[in-house]
Coordinates of C-alpha atoms (C1' of nucleotides) and ligand atoms in Angstrom, one line a residue:
Chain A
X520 CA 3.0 1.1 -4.4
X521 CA -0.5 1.6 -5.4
X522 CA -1.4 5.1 -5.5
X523 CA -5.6 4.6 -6.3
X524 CA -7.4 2.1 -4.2
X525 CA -10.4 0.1 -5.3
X526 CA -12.5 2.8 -4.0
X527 CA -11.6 5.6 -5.7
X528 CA -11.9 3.2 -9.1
X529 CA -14.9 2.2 -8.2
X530 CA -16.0 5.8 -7.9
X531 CA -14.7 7.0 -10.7
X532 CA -17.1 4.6 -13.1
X533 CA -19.9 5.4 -10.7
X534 CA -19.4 9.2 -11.3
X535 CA -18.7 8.8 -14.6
X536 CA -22.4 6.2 -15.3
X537 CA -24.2 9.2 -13.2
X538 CA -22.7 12.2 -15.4
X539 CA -23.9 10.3 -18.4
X540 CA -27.1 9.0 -17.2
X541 CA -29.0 12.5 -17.5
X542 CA -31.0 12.0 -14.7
X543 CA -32.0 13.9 -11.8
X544 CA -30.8 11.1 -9.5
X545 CA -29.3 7.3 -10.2
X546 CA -29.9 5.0 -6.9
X547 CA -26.8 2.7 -6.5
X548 CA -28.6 -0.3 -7.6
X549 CA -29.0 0.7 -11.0
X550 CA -24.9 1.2 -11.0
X551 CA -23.8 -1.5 -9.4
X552 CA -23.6 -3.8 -12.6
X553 CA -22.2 -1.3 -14.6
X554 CA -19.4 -0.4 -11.8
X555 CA -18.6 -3.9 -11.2
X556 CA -19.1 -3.8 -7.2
X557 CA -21.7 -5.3 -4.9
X558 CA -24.3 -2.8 -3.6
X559 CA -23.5 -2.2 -0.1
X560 CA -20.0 -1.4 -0.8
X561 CA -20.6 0.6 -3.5
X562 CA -23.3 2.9 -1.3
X563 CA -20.9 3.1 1.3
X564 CA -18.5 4.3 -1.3
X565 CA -21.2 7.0 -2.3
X566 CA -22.1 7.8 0.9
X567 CA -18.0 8.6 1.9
X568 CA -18.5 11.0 -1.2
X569 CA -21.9 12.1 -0.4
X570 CA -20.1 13.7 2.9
X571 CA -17.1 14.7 1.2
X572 CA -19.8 17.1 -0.7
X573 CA -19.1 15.8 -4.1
X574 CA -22.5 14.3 -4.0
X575 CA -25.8 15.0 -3.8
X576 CA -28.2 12.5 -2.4
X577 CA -31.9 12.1 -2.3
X578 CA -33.7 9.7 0.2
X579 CA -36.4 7.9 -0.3
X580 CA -38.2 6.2 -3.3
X581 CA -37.1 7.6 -6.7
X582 CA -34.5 9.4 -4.9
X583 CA -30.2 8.5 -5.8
X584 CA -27.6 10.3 -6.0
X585 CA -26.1 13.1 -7.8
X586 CA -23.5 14.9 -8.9
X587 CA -22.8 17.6 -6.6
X588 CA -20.8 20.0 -9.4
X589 CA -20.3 19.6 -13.1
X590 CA -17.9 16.4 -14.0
X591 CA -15.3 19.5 -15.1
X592 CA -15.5 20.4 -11.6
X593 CA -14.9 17.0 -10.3
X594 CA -11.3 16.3 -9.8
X595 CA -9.8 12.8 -8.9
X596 CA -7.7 14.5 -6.5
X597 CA -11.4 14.9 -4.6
X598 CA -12.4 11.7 -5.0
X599 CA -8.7 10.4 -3.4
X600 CA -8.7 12.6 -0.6
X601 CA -12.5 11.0 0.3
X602 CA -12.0 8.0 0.1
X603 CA -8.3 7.4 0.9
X604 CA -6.9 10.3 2.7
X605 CA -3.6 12.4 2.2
X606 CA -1.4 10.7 0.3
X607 CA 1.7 10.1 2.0
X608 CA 5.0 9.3 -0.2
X609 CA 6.9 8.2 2.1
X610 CA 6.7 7.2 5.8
X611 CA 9.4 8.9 7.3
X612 CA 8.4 12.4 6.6
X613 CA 5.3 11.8 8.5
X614 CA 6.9 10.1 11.8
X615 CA 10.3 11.1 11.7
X616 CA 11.7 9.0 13.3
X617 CA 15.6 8.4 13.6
X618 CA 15.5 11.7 11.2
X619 CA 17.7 14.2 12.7
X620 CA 17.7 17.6 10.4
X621 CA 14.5 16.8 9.8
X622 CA 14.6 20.9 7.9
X623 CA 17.8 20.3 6.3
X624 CA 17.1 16.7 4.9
X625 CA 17.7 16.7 1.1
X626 CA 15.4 13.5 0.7
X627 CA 12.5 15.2 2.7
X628 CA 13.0 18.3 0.5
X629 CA 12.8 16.7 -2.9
X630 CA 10.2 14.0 -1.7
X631 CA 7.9 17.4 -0.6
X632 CA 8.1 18.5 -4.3
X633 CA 7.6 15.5 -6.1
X634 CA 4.5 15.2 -4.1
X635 CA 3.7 18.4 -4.4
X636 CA 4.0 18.2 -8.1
X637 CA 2.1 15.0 -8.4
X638 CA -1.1 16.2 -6.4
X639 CA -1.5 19.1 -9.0
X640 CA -1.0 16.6 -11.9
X641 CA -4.2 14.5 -10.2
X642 CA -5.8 17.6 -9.4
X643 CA -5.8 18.3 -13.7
X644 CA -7.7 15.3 -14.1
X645 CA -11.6 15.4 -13.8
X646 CA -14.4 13.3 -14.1
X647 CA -15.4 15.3 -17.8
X648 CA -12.2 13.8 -19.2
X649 CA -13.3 10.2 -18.2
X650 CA -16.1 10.5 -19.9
Chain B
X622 CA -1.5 5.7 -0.8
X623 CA 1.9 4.8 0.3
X624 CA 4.4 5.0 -2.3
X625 CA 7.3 4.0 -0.1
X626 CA 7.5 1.0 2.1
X627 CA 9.4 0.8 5.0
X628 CA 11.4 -1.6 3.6
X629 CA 13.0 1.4 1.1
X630 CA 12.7 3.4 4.3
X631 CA 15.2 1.6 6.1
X632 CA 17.1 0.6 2.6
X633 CA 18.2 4.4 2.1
X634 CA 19.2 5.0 6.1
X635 CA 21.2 1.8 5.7
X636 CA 23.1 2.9 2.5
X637 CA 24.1 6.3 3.5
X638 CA 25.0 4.9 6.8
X639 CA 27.2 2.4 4.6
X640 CA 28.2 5.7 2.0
X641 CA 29.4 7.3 5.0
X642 CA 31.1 4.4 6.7
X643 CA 34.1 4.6 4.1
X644 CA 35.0 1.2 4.7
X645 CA 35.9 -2.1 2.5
X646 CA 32.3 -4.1 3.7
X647 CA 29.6 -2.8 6.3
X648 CA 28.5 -6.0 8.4
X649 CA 24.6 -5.8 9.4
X650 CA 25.1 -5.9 12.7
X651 CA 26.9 -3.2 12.9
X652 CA 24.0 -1.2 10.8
X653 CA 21.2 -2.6 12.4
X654 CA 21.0 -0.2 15.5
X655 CA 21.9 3.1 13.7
X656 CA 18.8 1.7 10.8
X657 CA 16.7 1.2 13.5
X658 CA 15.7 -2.3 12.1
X659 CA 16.0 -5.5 13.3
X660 CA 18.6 -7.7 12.3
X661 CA 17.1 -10.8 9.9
X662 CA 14.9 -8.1 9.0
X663 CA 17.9 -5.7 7.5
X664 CA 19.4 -9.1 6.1
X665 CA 16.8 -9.9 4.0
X666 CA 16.6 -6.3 3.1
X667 CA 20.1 -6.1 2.1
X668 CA 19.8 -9.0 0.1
X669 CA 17.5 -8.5 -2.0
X670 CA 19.5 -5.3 -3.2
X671 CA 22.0 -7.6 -3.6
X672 CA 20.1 -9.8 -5.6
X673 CA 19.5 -6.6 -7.4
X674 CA 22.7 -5.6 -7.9
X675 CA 22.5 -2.8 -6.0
X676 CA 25.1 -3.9 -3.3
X677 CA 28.3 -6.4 -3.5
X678 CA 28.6 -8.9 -0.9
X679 CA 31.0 -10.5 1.0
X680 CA 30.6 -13.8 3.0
X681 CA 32.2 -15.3 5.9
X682 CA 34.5 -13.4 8.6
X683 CA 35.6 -10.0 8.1
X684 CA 32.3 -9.8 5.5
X685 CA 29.7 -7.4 5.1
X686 CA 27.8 -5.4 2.5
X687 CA 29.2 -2.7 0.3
X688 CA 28.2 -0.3 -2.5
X689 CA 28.3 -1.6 -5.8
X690 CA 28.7 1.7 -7.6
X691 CA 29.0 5.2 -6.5
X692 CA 26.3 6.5 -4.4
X693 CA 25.4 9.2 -7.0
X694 CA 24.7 6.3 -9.3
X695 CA 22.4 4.7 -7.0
X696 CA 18.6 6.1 -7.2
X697 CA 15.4 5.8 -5.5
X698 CA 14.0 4.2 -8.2
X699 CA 16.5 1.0 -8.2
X700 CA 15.6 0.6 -4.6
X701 CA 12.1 1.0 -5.3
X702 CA 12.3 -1.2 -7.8
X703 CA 14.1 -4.4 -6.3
X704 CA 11.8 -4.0 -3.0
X705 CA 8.6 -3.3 -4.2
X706 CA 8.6 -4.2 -7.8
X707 CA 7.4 -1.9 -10.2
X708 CA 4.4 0.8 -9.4
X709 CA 0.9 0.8 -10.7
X710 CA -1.0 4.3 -10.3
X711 CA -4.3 2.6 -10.6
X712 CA -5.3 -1.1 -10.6
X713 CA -8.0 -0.9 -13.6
X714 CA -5.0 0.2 -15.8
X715 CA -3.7 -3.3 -15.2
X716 CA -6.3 -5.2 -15.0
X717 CA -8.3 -4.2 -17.2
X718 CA -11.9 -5.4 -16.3
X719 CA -14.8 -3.0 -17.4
X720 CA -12.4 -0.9 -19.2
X721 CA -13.8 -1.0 -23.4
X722 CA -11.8 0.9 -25.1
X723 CA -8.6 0.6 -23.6
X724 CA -6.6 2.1 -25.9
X725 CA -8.9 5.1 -26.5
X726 CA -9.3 5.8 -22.7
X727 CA -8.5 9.3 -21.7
X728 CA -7.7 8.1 -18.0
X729 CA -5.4 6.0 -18.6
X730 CA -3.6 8.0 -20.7
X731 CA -3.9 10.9 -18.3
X732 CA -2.4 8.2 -15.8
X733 CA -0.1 6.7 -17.7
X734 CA 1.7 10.6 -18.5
X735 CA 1.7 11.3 -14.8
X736 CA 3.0 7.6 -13.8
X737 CA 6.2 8.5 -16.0
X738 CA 6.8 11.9 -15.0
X739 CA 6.4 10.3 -11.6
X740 CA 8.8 7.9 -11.8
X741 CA 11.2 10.0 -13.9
X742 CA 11.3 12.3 -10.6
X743 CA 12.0 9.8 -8.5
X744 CA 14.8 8.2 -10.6
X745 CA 16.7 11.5 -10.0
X746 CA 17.2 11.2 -6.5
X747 CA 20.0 9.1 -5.4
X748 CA 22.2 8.1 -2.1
X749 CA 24.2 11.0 -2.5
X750 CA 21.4 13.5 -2.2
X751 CA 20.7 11.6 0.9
X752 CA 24.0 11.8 2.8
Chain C
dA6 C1' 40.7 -29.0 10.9
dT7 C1' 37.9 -26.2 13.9
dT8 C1' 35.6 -22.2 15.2
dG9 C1' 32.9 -18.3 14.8
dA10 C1' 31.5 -14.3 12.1
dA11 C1' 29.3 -13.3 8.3
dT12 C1' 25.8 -13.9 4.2
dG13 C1' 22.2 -17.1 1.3
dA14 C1' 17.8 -19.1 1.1
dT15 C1' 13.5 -19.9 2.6
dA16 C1' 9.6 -20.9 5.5
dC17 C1' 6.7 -19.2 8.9
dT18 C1' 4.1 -15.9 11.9
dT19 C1' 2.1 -11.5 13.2
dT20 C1' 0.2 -7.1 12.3
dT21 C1' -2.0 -3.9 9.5
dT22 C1' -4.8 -2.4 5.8
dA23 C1' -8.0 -3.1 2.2
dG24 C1' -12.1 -5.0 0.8
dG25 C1' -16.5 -6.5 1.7
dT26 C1' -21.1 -7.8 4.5
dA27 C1' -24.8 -7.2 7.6
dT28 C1' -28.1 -4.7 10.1
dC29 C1' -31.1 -1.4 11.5
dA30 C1' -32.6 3.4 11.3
dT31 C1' -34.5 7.1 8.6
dT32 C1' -36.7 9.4 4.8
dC33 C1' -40.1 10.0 1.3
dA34 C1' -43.2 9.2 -2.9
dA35 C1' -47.0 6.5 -4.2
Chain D
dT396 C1' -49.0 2.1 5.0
dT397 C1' -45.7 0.3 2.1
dG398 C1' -41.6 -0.2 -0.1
dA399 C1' -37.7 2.0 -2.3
dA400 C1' -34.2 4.5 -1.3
dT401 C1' -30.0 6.5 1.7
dG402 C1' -27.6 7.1 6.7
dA403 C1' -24.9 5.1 10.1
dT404 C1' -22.2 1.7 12.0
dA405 C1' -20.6 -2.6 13.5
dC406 C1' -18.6 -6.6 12.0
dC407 C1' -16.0 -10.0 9.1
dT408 C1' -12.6 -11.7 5.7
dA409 C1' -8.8 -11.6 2.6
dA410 C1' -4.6 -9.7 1.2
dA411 C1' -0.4 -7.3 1.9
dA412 C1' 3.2 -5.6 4.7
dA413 C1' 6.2 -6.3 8.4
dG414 C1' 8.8 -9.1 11.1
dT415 C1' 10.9 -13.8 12.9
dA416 C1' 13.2 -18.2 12.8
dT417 C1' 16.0 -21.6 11.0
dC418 C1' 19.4 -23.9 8.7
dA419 C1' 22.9 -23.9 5.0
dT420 C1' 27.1 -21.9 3.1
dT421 C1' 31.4 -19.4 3.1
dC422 C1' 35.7 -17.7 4.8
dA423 C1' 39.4 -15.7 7.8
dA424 C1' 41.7 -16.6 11.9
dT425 C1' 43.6 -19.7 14.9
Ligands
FES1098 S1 15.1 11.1 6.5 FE1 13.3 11.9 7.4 S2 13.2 14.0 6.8 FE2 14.9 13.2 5.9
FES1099 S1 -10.9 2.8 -17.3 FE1 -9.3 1.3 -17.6 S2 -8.1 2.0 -19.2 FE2 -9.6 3.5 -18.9

DNA sequence: ATTGAATGATACTTTTTAGGTATCATTCAA
DNA sequence: TTGAATGATACCTAAAAAGTATCATTCAAT
């Protein structure tokens, strides 16, 4: 029903203040106006991303974060699968239960694609193109 | 993250199990245990789509659920639809806090493209795939 | 008419997930 | 040594999903 999550919003106008910040590093509390969320959410938000390798981070004073690759490099896709996990489009496929066939089912079969088709539509969009 | 409640879940095993049934009106009770549902659980599942217009319904003795078109004419998306309501890729795209430019915002556009091709996929599956 | 099998409507409860806070440890430049 | 920063983690709260309960209504069969 709702595909991005708070967090990966959040994220995305984090990433997107960092890429045009031009600075070595941007510590969350100068974002967390701009992004709209409370600091420790937000730094545990960057800190999920920080792991997930799509940041950099710098402890200590003057330190931040930072981009880990270009924004072109950057794909939402990444920032979903860090902070929300595989997507899942529908239940059954995952625990099949009562699903006899589970091979042959046409459902399964066209669900696989359509997912399929709509992870490499996220995967075109990047944090550049937010910009 | 989910994009299909169990509520839809159970929806589409209880209207091939009616599709198949090849009879006048399916009662619930006599869907419930195939389903895998609980009864009042199923009802209020089935009414709704009836509410929908997705099934016809007959009260009182002898009564039960039944198709109200073809299976082929029934799709994903009209289930979808009358459980859920409608989808929303991302939250900031409806309500729009932060978001300057709205109209000139290459996200949303980006998300607003796949959210169609999205739901134009799904809107091509129907009960008869299913069967 | 009465009964019992069915749906209609709706209020309520429970479980799960999302969203958010709080705290303390660690690092590092000044 | 201090204070500004992240690291890790436990905890809490709010919202949504999932499920239950109840009573009203309809209708065929008797
Ligand atoms: S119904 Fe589960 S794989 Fe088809
Ligand atoms: S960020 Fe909301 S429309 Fe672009």
């Amino acid at each position: 029903m709702k595909l991005i999550n708070r967090e990966v919003d959040y994220a995305a106008r984090a990433l997107v203040f960092m890429a045009r910040a031009n600075k070595p590093t941007v510590p969350v509390a100068q974002m967390q106006e701009t992004v709209g969320a409370a600091g420790p959410f937000l730094r545990k938000i960057m800190q999920k991303l920080h792991r997930a390798g799509v940041l950099q981070a710098v402890k200590g004073k003057g330190g931040g974060f930072a981009l880990a690759r270009a924004p072109e490099n950057i794909r939402l896709s990444d920032l979903i699968s860090a902070l929300q996990g595989p997507l899942r489009l529908n239940d059954c496929v995952v625990r099949r239960k009562l699903c006899r066939d589970h091979e042959a089912c046409a459902l399964r079969r066209r669900m696989e694609g359509i997912e399929a088709r709509l992870l490499a539509e996220i995967a075109t969009v990047t944090v550049k193109d937010l910009i």
